[in-house]
Short mmCIF file of C-alpha atoms in Angstrom, two decimals:
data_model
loop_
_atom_site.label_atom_id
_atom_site.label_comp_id
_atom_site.label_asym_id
_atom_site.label_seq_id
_atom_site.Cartn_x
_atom_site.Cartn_y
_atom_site.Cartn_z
CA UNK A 22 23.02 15.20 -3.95
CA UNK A 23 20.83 11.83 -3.60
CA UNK A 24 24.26 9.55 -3.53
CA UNK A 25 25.51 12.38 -0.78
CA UNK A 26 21.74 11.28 0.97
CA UNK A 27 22.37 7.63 0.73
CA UNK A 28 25.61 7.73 2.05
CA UNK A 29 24.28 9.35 4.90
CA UNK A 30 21.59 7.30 5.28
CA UNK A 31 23.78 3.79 5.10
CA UNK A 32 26.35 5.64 7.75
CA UNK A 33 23.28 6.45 10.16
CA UNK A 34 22.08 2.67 10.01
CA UNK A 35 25.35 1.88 10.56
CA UNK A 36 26.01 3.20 13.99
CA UNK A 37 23.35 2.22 15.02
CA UNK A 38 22.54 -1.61 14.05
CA UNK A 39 23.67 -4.53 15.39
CA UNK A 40 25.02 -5.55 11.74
CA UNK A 41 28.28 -5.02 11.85
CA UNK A 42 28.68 -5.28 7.65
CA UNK A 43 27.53 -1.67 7.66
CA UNK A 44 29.67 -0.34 10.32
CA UNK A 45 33.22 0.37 7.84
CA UNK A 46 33.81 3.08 5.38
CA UNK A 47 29.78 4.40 5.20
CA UNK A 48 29.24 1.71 2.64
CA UNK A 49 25.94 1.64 0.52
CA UNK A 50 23.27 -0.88 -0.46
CA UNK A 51 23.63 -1.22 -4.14
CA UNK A 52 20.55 -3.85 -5.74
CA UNK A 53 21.04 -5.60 -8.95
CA UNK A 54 19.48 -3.37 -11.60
CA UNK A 55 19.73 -6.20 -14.23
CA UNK A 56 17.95 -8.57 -12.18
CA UNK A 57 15.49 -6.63 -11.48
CA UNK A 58 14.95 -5.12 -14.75
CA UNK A 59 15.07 -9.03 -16.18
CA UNK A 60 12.39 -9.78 -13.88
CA UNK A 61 10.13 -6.93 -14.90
CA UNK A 62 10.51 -7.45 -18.57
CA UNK A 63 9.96 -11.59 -17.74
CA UNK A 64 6.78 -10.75 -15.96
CA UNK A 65 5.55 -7.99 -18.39
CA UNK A 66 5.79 -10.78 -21.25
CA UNK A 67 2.95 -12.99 -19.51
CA UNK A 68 -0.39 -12.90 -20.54
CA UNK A 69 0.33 -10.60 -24.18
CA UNK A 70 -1.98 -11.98 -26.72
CA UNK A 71 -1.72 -11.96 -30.71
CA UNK A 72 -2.34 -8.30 -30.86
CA UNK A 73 0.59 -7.13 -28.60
CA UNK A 74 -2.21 -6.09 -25.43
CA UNK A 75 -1.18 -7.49 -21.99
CA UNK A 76 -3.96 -9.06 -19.82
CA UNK A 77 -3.53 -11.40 -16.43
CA UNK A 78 -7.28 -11.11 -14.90
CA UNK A 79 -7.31 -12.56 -11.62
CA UNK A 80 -7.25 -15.92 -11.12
CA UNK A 81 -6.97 -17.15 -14.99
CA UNK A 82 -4.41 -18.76 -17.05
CA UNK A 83 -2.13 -16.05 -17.28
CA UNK A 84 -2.44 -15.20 -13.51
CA UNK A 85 -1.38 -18.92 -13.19
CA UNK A 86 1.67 -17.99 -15.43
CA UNK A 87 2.87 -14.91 -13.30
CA UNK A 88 2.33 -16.48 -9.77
CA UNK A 89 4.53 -19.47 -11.00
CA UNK A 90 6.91 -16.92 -11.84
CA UNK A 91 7.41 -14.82 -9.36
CA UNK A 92 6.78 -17.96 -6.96
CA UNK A 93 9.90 -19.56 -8.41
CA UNK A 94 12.04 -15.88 -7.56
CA UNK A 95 10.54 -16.10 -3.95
CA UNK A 96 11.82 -19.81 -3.89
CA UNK A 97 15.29 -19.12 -5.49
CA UNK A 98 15.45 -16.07 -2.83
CA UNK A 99 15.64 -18.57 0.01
CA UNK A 100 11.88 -16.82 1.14
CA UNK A 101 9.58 -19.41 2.40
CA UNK A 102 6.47 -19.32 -0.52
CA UNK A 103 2.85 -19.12 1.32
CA UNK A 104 -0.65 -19.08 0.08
CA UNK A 105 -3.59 -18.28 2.15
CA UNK A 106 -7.24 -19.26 1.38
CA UNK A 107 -8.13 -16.04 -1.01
CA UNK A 108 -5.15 -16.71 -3.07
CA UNK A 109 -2.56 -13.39 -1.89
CA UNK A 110 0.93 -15.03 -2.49
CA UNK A 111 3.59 -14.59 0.26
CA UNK A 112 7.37 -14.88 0.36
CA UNK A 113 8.28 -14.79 3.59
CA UNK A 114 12.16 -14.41 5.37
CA UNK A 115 12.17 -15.13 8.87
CA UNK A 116 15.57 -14.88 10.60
CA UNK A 117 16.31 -17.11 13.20
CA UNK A 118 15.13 -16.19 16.44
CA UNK A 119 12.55 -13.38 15.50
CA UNK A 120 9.35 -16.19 14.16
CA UNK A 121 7.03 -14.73 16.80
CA UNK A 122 8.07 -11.24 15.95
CA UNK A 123 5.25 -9.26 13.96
CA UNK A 124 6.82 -8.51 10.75
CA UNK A 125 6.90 -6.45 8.33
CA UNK A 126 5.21 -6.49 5.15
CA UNK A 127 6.01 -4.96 1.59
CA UNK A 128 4.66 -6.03 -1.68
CA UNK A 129 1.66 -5.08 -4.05
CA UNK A 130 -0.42 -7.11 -7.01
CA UNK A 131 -0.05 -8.43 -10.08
CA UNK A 132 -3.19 -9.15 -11.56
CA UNK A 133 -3.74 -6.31 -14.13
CA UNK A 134 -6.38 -4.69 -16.47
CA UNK A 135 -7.05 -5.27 -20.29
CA UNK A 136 -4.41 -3.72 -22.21
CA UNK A 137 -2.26 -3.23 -19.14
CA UNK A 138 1.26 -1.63 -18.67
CA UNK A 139 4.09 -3.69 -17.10
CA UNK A 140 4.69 -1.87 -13.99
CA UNK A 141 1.61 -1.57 -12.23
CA UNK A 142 1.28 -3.20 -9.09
CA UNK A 143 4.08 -5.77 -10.19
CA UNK A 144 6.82 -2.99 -9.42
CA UNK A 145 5.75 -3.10 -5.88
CA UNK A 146 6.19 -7.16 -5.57
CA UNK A 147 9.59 -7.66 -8.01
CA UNK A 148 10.75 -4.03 -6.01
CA UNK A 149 10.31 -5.66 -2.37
CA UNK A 150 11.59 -9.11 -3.62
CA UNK A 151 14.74 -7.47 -4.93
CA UNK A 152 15.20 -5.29 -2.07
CA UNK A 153 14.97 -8.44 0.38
CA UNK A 154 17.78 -10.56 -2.09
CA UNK A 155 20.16 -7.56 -1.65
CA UNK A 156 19.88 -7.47 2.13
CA UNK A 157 20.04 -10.91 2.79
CA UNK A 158 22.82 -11.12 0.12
CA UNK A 159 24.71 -8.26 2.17
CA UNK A 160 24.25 -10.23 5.36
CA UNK A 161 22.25 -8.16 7.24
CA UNK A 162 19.96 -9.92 9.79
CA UNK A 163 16.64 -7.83 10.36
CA UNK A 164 14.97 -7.61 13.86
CA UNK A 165 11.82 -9.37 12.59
CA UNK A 166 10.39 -11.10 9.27
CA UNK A 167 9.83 -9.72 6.31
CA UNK A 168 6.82 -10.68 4.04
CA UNK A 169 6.92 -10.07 0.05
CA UNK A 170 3.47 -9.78 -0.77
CA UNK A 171 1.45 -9.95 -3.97
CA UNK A 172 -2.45 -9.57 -3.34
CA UNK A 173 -5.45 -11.03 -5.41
CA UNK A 174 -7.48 -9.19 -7.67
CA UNK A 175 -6.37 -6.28 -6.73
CA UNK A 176 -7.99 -4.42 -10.24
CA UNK A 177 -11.13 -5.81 -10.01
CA UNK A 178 -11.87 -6.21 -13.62
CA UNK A 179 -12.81 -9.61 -13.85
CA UNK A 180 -14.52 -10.15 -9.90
CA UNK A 181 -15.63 -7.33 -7.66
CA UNK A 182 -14.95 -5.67 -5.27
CA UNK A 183 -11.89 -4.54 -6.71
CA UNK A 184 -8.45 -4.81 -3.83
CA UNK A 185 -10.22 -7.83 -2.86
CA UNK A 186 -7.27 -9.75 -1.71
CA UNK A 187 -5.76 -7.06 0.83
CA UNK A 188 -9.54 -5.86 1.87
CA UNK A 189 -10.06 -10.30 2.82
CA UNK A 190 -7.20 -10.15 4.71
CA UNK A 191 -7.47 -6.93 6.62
CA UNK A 192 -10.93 -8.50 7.69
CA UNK A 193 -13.18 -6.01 5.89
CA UNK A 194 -14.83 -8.79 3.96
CA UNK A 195 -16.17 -12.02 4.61
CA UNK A 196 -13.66 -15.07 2.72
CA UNK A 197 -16.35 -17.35 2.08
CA UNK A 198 -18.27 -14.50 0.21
CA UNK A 199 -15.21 -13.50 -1.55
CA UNK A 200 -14.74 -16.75 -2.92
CA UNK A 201 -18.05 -17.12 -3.79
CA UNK A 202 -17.77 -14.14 -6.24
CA UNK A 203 -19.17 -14.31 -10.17
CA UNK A 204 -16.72 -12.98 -12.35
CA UNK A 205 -17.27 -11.06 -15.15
CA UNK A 206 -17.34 -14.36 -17.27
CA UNK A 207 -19.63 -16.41 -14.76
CA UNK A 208 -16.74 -18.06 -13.12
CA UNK A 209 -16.34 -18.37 -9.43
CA UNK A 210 -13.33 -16.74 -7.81
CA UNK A 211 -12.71 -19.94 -5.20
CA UNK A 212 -13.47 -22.55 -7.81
CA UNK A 213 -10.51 -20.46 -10.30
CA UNK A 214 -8.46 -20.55 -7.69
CA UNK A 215 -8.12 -24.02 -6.67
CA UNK A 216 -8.14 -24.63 -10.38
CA UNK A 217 -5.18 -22.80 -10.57
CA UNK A 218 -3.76 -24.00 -8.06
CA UNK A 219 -3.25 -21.31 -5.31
CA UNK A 220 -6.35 -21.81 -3.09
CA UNK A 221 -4.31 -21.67 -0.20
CA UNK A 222 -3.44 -23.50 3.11
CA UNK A 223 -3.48 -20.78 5.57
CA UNK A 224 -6.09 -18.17 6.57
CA UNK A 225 -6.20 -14.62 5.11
CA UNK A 226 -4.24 -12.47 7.99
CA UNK A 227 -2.05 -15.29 9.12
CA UNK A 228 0.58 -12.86 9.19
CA UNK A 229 -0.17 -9.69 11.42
CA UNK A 230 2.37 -6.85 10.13
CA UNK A 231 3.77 -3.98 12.54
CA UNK A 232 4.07 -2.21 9.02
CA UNK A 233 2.82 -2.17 5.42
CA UNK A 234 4.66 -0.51 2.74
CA UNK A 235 4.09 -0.27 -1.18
CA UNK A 236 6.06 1.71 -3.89
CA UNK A 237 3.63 2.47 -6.77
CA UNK A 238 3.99 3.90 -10.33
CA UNK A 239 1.85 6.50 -11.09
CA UNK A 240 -0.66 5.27 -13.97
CA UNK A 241 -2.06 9.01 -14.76
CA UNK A 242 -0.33 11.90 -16.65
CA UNK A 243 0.05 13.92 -14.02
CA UNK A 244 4.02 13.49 -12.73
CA UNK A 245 4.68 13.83 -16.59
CA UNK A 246 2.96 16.44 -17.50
CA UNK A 247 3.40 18.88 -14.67
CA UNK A 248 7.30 17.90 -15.34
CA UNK A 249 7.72 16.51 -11.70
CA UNK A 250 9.77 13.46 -11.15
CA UNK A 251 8.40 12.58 -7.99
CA UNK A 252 4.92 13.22 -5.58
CA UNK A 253 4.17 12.17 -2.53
CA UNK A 254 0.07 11.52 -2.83
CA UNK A 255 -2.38 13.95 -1.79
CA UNK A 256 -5.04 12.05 -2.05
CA UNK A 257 -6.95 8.92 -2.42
CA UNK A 258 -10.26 8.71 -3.80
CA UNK A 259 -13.54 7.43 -2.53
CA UNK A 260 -15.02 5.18 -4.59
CA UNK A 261 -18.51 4.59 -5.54
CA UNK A 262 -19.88 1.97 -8.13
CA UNK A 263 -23.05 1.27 -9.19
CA UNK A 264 -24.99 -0.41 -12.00
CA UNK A 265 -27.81 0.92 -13.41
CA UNK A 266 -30.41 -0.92 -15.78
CA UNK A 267 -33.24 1.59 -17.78
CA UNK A 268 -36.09 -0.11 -19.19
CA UNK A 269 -37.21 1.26 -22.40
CA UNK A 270 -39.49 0.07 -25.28
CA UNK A 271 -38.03 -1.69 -27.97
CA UNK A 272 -39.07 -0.76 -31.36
CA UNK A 273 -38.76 -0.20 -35.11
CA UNK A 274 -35.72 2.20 -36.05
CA UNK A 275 -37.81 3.34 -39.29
CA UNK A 276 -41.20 3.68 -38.55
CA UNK A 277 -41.24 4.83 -34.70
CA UNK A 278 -41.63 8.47 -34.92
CA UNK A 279 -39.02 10.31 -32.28
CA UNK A 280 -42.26 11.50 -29.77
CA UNK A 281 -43.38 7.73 -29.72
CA UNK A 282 -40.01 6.60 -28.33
CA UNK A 283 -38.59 5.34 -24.72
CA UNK A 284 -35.06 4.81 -26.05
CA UNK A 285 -33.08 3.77 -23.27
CA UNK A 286 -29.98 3.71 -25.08
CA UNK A 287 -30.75 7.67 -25.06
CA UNK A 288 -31.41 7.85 -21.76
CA UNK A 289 -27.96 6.22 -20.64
CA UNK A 290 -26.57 8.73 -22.48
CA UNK A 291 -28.08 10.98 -20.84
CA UNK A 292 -27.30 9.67 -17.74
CA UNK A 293 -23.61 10.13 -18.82
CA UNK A 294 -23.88 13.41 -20.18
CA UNK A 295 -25.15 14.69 -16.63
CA UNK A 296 -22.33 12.92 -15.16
CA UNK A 297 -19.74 14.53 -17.08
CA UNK A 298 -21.51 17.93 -16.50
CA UNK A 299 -21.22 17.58 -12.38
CA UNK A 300 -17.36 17.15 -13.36
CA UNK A 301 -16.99 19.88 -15.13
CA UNK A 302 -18.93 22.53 -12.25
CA UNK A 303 -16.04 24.71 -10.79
CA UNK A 304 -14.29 23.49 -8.21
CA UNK A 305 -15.57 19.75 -8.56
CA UNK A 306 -12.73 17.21 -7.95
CA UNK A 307 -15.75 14.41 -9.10
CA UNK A 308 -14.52 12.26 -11.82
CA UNK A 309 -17.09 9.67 -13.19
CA UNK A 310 -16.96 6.80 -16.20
CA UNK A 311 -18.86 4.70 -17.79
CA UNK A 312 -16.89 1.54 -18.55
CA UNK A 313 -19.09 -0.77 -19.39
CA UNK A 314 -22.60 -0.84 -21.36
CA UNK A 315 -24.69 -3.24 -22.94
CA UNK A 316 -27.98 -2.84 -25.08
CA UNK A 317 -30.58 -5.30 -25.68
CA UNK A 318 -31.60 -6.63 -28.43
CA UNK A 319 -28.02 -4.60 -29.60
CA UNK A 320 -29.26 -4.40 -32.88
CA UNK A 321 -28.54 -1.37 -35.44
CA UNK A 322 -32.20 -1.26 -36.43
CA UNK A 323 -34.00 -1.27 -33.37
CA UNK A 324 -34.21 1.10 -30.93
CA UNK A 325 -32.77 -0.18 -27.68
CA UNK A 326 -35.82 -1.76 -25.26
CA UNK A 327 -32.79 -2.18 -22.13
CA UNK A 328 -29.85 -0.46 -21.50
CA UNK A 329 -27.57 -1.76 -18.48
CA UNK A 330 -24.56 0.18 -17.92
CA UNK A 331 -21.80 0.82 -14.87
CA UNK A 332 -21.33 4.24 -13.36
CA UNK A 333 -17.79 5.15 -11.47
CA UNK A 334 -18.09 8.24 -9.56
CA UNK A 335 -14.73 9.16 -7.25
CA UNK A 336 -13.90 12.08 -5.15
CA UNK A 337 -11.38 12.05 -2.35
CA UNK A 338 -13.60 14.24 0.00
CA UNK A 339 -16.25 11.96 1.84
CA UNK A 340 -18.90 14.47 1.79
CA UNK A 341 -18.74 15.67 -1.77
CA UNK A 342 -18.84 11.79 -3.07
CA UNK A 343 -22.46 11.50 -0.86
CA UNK A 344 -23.26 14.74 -2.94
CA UNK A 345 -22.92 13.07 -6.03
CA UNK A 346 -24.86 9.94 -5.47
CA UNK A 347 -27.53 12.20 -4.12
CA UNK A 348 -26.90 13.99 -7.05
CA UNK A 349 -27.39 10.78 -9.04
CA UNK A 350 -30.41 9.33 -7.46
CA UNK A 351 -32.15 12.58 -8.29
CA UNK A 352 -31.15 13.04 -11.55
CA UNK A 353 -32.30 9.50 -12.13
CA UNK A 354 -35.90 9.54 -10.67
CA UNK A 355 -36.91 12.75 -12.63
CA UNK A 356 -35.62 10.88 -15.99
CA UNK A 357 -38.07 8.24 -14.51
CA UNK A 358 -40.92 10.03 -15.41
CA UNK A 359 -40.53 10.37 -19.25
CA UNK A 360 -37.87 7.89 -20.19
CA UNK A 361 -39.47 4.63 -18.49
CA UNK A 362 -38.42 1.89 -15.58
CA UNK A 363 -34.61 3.02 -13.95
CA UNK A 364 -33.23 0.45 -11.45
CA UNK A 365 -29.79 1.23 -9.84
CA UNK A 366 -27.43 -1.11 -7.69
CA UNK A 367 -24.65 -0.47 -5.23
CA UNK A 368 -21.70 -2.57 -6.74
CA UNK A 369 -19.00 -1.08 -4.71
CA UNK A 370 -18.48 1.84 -2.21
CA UNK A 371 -15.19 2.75 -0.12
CA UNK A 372 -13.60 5.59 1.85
CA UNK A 373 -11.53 6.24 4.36
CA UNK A 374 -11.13 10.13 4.48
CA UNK A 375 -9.95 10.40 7.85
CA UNK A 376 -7.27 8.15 7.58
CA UNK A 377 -6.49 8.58 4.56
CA UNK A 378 -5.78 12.61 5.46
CA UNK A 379 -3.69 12.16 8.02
CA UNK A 380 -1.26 10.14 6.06
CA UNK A 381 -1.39 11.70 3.15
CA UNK A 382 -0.82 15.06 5.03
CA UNK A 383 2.25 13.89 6.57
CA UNK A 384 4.18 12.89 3.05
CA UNK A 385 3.04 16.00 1.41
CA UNK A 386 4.66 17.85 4.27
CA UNK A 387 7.98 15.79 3.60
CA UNK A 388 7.72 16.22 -0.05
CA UNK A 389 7.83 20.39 0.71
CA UNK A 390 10.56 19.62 2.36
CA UNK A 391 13.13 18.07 1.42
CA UNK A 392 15.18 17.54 -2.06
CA UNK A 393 14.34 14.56 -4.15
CA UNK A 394 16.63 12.30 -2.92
CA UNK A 395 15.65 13.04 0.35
CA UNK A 396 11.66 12.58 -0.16
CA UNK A 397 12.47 9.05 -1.15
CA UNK A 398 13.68 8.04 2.18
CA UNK A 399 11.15 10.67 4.13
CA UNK A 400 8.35 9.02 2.14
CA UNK A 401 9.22 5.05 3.36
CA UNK A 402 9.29 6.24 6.91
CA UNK A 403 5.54 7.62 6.88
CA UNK A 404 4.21 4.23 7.05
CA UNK A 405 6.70 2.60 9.57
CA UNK A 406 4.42 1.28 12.53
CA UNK A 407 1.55 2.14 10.32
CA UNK A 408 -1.14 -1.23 11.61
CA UNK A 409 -3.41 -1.63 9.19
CA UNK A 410 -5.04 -4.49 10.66
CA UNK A 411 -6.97 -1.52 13.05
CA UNK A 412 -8.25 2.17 11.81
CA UNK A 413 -6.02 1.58 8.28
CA UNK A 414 -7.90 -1.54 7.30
CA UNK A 415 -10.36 0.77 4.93
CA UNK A 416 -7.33 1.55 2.77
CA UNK A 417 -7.56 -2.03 1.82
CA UNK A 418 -3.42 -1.63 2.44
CA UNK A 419 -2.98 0.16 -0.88
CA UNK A 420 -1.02 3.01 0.03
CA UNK A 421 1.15 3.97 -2.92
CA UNK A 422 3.83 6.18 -3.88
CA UNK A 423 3.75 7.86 -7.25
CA UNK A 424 6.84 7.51 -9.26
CA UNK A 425 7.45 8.44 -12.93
CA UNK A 426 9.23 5.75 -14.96
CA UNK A 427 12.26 7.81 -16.46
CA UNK A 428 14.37 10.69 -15.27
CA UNK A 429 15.50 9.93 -11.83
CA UNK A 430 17.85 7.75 -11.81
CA UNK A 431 19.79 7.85 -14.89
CA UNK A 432 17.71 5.37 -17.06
CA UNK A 433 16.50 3.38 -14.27
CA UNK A 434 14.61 5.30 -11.72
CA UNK A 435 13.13 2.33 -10.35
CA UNK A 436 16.37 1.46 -8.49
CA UNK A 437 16.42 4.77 -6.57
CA UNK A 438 12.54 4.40 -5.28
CA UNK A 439 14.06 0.70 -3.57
CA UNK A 440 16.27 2.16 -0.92
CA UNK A 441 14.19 5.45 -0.42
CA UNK A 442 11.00 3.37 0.37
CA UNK A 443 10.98 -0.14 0.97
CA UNK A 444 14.31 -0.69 2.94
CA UNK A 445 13.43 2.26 4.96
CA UNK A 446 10.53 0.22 6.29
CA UNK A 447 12.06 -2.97 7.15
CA UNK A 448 15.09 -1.29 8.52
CA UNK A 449 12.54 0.22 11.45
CA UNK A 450 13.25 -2.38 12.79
CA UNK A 451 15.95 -1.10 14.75
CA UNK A 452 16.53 2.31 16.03
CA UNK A 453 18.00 3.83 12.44
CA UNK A 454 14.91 4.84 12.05
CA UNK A 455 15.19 7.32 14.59
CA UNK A 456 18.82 8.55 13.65
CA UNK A 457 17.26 8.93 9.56
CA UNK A 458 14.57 10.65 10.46
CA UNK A 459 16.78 13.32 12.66
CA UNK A 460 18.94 13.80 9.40
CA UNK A 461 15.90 14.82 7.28
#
């Protein structure tokens, strides 16, 4: 069924391209699944420390290690290797003749978490990069350039705002104040970056895009345990993160009777447990963590006299996320009155309902409809012409599509999510796009 697809996907481009390598026998696109696999593994291995966990924060030593790497691939592609001032690395392929032509723009990150798995942002970057060998390798000449992309601190873990890189170069954030960020370990983002060596020599959004696509693996347990293969996303969530200190009074762990104490490492867990409970009222799509938490002194015999701690509240729907910061706020000036001083900061806040909606309404509708093989190619198309220098620019260009690693395609699923998606985008170029999107 999905080779029956491609076939009739190839033999639509076909007829109508100007490539004429497509035009005999309704040949197909095939990638090189060892390469690409290779690659993976060869980026996965950077950054794993004595104890087996794999960590590249943004802008360290190991993020060094992978942007050499996949630096040298865009290189060894024949893709001319850009940096602009916040550090997002390009590879760009600009046929002759089409330089002034807006083009189009495919990658993801790969900067990852603590403890991180190896396909997580850096499937959307070594998937695009692979996808732009084969064509090129195939001969076909696209209508306009295509940019491999892989964004800066795109996790956030180690300098906030997280998607910093994409939400620079949409123009949602000021560079000079991005690059004046304090990480998590007092350095500063532009001074790691030059240190690095990837500073940059252009400005972020050098490169206007008429599209922006990005295949994603899914990093929850949904897909898996619900026994799908593949999703189109319903939604993305709103995001808001804030930081909340409690002041306390530090004292004696023996001879403080309980009515004498302001614990504030009770009242953050407080705090939490009210969290957890507006998650857990029917209906609530709210999910909230705390991720990190500090006491001081952080001693086992003394009852905590400061408690600082983060709070992560999402919910895709605009007006419910307001609800629970109201919510919040509330809940923390009554446990003012009997648990001492509560400060809280605005770290981060994002969402984009409308926009977010309207796309995500669209692929669910192609996911009802067609088979799987189908969706993959229906899915791709959904962002062709998509600007996200205008109203998208609040999705900070992260637009993904779930995937689950195994199942799909024999042992390699990856491969099939490469011609359903990413080709899909940069063949728009011409007017397949019209004749594919008659055949689904």
């Amino acid at each position: 069924m999905v080779m029956d697809f491609f076939e009739r996907f190839c033999y639509t481009f076909a007829i109508s391209s100007k490539n004429d390598i497509f035009k005999e026998g309704y040949p197909m696109l095939t990638i090189n699944e060892t390469r690409l696999l290779n690659r993976i593994h060869a980026l996965g291995a950077v950054g794993i420390d004595t104890d087996g966990r794999r960590t590249r924060l943004a802008a360290s030593d190991e993020d060094k290690a992978g942007r050499d790497l996949v630096s040298r691939w865009m290189r060894e592609a024949g893709l001319t290797v850009v940096t602009d001032y916040i550090g997002n690395l390009f590879g760009i392929w600009t046929p002759e003749g089409c330089a002034e032509t807006e083009p189009v723009m495919t990658g993801s990150h790969i900067d990852t978490v603590i403890n991180a798995g190896q396909f997580d942002g850096c499937y959307g970057v070594l998937a695009a990069l692979e996808v732009v060998e084969t064509l090129k390798a195939s001969g076909f000449v696209p209508a306009r350039p295509i940019a491999v992309v892989a964004f800066t601190n795109e996790e956030g873990v180690r300098y906030a705002p997280d998607m910093l890189g994409s939400l620079v170069y949409a123009g949602g954030y000021p560079l000079e104040q991005a690059l004046a960020t304090v990480g998590t370990d007092g350095a500063v983002l532009g001074k790691e970056l030059k240190r690095i060596g990837y500073a940059g020599t252009v400005a972020p959004g050098f490169l206007k895009p008429c599209a922006f696509v990005e295949a994603h693996i899914e990093q929850g347990p949904i897909l898996e345990t619900e026994g799908i293969t593949i999703g189109a996303v319903e939604d993305l969530q709103g995001i808001s993160w804030q930081r909340i200190t409690i002041e306390g009074e530090q004292n004696h762990a023996g001879t403080t009777p309980t009515a004498y104490r302001a614990d504030a490492g009770l009242a953050a867990a407080k705090v939490m447990t009210f969290l957890r409970s507006r998650c857990e009222l029917h209906g609530s799509r709210t999910v909230a963590t705390t991720g990190c938490i500090a006491f001081e002194p952080n001693a086992i015999n003394v009852i905590p006299g400061k408690a600082i701690f983060t709070v992560d509240v999402r919910n895709p729907d605009a007006a419910q996320l307001c609800d629970e910061e109201q919510a919040l706020a509330d809940y923390l000036a009554e446990l003012e009155k009997t648990e001492g001083e509560i400060r809280l900061r605005e770290e981060q806040r994002a969402n984009d309902e409308a926009n977010r909606s309207r796309i995500a309404g669209e692929m669910a509708e192609k996911a009802k409809k067609q088979t799987v093989g189908e969706i993959l190619v229906g899915l791709g198309l959904l962002f062709i012409g998509l600007d996200f220098m205008g109203d998208a620019a609040g999705d900070y260009l992260h637009l993904p599509i779930f995937t689950r690693a195994f199942e799909l395609f024999g042992s390699n699923p990856i491969l099939g999510i490469l011609i359903g998606v990413i080709v899909t985008a940069i063949m728009q170029s011409s007017s397949a796009a019209v004749g594919v999107l008659q055949t689904l």
